[in-house]
Short mmCIF file of C-alpha atoms in Angstrom, two decimals:
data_model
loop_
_atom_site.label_atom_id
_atom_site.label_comp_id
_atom_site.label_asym_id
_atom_site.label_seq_id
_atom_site.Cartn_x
_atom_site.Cartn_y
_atom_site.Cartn_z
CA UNK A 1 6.12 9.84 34.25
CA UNK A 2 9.16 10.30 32.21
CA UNK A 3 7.25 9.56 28.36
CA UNK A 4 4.47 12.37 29.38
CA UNK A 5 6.96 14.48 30.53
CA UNK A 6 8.59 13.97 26.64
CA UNK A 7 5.68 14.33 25.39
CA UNK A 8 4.70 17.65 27.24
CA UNK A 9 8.21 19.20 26.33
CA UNK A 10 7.48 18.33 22.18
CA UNK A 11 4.15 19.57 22.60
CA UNK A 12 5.61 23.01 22.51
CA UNK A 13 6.06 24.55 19.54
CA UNK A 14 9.42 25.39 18.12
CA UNK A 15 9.97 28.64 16.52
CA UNK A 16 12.46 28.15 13.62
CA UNK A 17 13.00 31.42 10.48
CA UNK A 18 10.06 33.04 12.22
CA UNK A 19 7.53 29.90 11.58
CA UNK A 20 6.29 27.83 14.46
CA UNK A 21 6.44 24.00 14.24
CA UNK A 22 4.25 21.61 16.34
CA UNK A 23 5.70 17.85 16.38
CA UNK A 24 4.09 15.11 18.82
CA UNK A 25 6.35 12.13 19.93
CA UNK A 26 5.43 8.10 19.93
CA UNK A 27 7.24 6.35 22.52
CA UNK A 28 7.99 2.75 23.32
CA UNK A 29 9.17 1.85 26.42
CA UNK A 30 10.40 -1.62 27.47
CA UNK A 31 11.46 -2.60 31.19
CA UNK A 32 14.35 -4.62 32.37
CA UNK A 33 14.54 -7.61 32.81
CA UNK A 34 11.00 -8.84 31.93
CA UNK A 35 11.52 -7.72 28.61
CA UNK A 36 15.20 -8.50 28.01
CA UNK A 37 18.51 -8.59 29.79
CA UNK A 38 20.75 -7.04 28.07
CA UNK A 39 20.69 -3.48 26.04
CA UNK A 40 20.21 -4.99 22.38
CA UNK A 41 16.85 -6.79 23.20
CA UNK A 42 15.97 -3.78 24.97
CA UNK A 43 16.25 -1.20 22.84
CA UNK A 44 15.00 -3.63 20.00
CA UNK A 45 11.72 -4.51 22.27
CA UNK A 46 11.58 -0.38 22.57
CA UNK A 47 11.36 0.20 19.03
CA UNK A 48 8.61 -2.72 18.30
CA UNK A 49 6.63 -0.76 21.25
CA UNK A 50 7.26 2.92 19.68
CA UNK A 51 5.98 1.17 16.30
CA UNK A 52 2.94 0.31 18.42
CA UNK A 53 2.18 3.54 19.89
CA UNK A 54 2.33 4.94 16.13
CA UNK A 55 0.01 2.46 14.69
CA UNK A 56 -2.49 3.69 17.92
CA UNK A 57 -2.70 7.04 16.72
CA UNK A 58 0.63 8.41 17.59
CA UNK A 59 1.60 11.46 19.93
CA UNK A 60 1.37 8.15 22.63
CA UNK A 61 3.49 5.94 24.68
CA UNK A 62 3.10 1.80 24.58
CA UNK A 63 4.87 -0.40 26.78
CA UNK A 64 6.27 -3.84 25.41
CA UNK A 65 4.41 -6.96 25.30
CA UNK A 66 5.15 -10.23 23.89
CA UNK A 67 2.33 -10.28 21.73
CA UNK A 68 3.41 -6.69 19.91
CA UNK A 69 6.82 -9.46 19.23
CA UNK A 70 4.87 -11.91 17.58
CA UNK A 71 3.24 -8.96 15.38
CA UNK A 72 6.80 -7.61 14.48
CA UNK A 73 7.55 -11.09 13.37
CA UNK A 74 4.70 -11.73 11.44
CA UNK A 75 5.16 -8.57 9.43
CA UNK A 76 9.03 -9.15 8.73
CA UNK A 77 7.70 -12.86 7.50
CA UNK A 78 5.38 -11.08 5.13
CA UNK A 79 7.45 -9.00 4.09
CA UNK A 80 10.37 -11.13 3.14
CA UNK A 81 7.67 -13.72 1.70
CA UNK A 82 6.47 -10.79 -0.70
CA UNK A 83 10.24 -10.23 -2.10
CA UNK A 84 9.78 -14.19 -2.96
CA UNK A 85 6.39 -13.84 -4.00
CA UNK A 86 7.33 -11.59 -6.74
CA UNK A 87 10.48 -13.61 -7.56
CA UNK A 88 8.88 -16.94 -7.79
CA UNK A 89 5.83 -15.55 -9.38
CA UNK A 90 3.19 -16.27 -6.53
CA UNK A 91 0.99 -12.89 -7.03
CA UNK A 92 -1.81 -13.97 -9.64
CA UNK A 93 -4.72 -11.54 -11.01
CA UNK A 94 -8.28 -12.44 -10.36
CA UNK A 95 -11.23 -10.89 -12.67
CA UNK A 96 -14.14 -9.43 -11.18
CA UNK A 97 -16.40 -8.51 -13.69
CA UNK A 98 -18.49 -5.04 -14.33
CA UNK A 99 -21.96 -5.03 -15.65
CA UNK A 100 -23.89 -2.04 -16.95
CA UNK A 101 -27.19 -2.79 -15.20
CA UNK A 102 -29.15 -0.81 -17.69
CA UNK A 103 -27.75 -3.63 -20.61
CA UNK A 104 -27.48 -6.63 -17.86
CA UNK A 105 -23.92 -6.80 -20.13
CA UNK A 106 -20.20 -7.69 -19.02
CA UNK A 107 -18.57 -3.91 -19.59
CA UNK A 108 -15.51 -4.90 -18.44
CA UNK A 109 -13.31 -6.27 -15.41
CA UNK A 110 -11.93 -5.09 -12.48
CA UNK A 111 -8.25 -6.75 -11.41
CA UNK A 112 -7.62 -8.06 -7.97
CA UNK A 113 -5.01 -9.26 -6.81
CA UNK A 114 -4.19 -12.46 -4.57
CA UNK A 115 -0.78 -13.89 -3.45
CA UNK A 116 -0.40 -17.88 -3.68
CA UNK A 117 1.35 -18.78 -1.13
CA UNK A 118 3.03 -22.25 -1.00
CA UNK A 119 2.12 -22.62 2.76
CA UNK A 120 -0.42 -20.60 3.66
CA UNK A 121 -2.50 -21.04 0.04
CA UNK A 122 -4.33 -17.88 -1.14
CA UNK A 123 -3.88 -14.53 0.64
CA UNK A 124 -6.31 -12.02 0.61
CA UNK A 125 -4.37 -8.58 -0.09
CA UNK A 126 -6.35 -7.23 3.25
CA UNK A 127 -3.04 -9.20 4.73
CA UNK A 128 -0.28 -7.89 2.68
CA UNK A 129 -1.47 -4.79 1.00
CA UNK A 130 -0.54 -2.17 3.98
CA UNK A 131 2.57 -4.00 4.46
CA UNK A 132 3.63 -3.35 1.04
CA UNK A 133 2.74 0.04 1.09
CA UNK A 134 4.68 0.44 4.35
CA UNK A 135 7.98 -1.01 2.57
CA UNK A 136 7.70 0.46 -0.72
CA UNK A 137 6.99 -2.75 -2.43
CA UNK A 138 4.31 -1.44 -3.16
CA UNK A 139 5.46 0.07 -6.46
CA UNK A 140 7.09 -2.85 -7.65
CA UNK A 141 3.84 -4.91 -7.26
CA UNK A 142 1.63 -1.94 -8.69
CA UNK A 143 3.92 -2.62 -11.86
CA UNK A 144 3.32 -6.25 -12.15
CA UNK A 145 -0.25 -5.81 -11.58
CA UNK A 146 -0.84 -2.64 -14.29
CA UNK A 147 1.17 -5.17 -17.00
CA UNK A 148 -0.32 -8.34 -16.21
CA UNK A 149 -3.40 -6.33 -16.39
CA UNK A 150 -3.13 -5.12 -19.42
CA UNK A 151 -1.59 -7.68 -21.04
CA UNK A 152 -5.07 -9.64 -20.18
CA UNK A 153 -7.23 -6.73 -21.53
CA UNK A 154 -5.26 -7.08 -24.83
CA UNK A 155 -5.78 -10.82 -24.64
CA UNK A 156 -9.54 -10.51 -24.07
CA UNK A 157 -10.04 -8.15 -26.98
CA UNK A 158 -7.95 -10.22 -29.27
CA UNK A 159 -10.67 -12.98 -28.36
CA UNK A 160 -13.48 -10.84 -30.00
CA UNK A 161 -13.78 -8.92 -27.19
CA UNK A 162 -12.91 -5.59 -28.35
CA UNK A 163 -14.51 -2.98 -26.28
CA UNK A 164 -13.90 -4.45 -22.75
CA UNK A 165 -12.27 -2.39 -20.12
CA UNK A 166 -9.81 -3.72 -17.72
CA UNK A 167 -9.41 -1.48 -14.17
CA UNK A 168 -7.00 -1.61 -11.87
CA UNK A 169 -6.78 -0.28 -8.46
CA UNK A 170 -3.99 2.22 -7.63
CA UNK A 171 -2.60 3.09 -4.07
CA UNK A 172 -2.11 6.04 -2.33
CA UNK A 173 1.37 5.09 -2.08
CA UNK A 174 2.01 5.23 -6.02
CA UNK A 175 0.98 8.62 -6.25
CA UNK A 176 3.84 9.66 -3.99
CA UNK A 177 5.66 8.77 -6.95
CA UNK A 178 3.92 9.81 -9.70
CA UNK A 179 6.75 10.09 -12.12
CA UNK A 180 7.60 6.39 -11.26
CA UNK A 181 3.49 5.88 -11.80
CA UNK A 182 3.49 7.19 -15.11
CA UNK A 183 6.42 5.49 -16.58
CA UNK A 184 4.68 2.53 -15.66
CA UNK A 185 1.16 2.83 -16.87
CA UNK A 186 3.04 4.13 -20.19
CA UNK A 187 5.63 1.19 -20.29
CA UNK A 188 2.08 -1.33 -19.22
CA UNK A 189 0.38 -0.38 -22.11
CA UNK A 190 3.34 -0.35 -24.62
CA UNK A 191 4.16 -3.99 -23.60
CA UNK A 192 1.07 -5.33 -23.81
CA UNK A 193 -0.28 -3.16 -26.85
CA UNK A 194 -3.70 -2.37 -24.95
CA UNK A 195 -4.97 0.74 -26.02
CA UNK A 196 -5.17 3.48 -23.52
CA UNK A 197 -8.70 3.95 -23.33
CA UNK A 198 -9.73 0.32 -22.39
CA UNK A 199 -7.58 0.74 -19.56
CA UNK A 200 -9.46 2.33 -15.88
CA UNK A 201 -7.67 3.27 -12.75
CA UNK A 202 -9.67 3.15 -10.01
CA UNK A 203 -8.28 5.89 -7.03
CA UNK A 204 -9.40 5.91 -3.60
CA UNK A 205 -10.57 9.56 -2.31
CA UNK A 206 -7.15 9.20 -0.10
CA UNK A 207 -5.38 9.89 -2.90
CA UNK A 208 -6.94 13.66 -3.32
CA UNK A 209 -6.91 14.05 0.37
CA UNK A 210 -3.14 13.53 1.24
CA UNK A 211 -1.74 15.65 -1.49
CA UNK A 212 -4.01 17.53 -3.22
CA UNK A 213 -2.15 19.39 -5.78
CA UNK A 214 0.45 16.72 -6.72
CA UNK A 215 -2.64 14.03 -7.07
CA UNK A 216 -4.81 16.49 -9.23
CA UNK A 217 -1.73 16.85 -11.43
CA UNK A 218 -0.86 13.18 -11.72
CA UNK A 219 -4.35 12.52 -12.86
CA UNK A 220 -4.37 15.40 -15.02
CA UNK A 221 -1.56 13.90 -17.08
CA UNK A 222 -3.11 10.26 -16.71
CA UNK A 223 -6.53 11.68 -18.62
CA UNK A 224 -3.75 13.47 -20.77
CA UNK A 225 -2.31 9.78 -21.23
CA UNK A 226 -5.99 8.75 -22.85
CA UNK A 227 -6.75 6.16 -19.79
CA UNK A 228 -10.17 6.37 -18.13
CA UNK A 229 -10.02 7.71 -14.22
CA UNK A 230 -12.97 6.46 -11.89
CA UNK A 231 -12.98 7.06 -7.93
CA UNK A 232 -13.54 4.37 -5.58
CA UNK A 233 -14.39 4.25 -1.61
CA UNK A 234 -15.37 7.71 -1.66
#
């Protein structure tokens, strides 16, 4: 009764400079004592509920459950393994390749990436992707992966394979810092000496959709940068 009276109270709008501003509230709620005795474990077991009710859709309340716990946990283990990962070099680039079906010939390759865990062996990025994203690693990955990328394009063409393309996927995430995104594709290719048109990105349509006008002009300066753009997932 309390959390839907919350939420009918934010539900109204708030008029602020003349403009009126809708917000919706995600609540947790956890219940003494089954879910903790004193106000620490409390409040903590709130805030993993709350975390639940956004991941449902928000504008929702969740009550605490043991198994949201064991959720929390697994995501703070992935995360801290993924500060490892990149400091004991456990991320490694797999090649997929692309073939012109009109030629039946090997174009190029797309990167993907897997994480090589020393317990769990290889881990699909469908398990630590969105956690990355949600903690910003996400950018520090996305430079070790354009790099690594490119530095395997280069090696490729230095085989004999000169007009190979290497793509890489970008996140939505990067593109909220497209400055950062930039100096990275730029300082990928200077490393590794790949030219800029045997490098693809590969965008999802998530990209355009979130923010329009700062993702048009980040790939505007990407084409500008001589790299080849190509939408995925749409």
């Amino acid at each position: 009764l309390v959390s839907s009276r919350i939420k009918e109270l934010m539900s109204e709008a708030f008029h602020i400079d003349g403009h009126d501003f809708h917000i919706s509230a995600s609540i947790g709620i956890s219940l003494f004592p089954q879910d903790g005795e004193d106000t620490e474990t409390l409040m903590k077991n709130a805030d993993i509920a709350m975390y639940h009710a956004k991941e449902e859709g928000r504008n929702n309340s969740q009550f605490f459950n043991a198994q949201m716990n064991q959720k929390a946990l697994d995501r703070l283990e992935i995360e801290s393994g993924l500060h490892r990962a990149l400091e004991n070099q456990e991320l490694e680039l797999f090649y997929q390749p692309q073939v012109d079906m009109s030629t039946q010939q090997i174009v190029g390759f797309e990167a993907l990436i897997r994480w090589r865990h020393p317990e769990k062996g290889l881990v699909s990025p469908l398990d630590f992707i969105g956690i990355a994203e949600e903690s910003d690693l996400i950018h520090t990955i996305g430079d070790w992966v354009l790099l690594e990328a490119c530095r395997q394009g280069k090696a490729l063409q230095e085989m004999g394979y000169s007009t190979l393309r290497m793509a890489v996927n970008l996140s939505a995430r990067q593109f909220e810092k497209s400055s950062r995104l930039l100096g990275s594709v730029a300082t990928a290719l200077n490393q590794s000496g790949l030219d800029a048109q045997y490098l693809e990105l590969e965008i999802t349509e998530t990209v355009l959709m979130q923010d329009k006008a700062n993702g048009i002009a980040t790939l505007v300066e990407l084409q500008a940068m001589g790299v080849c753009l190509s939408l995925d997932d749409f």
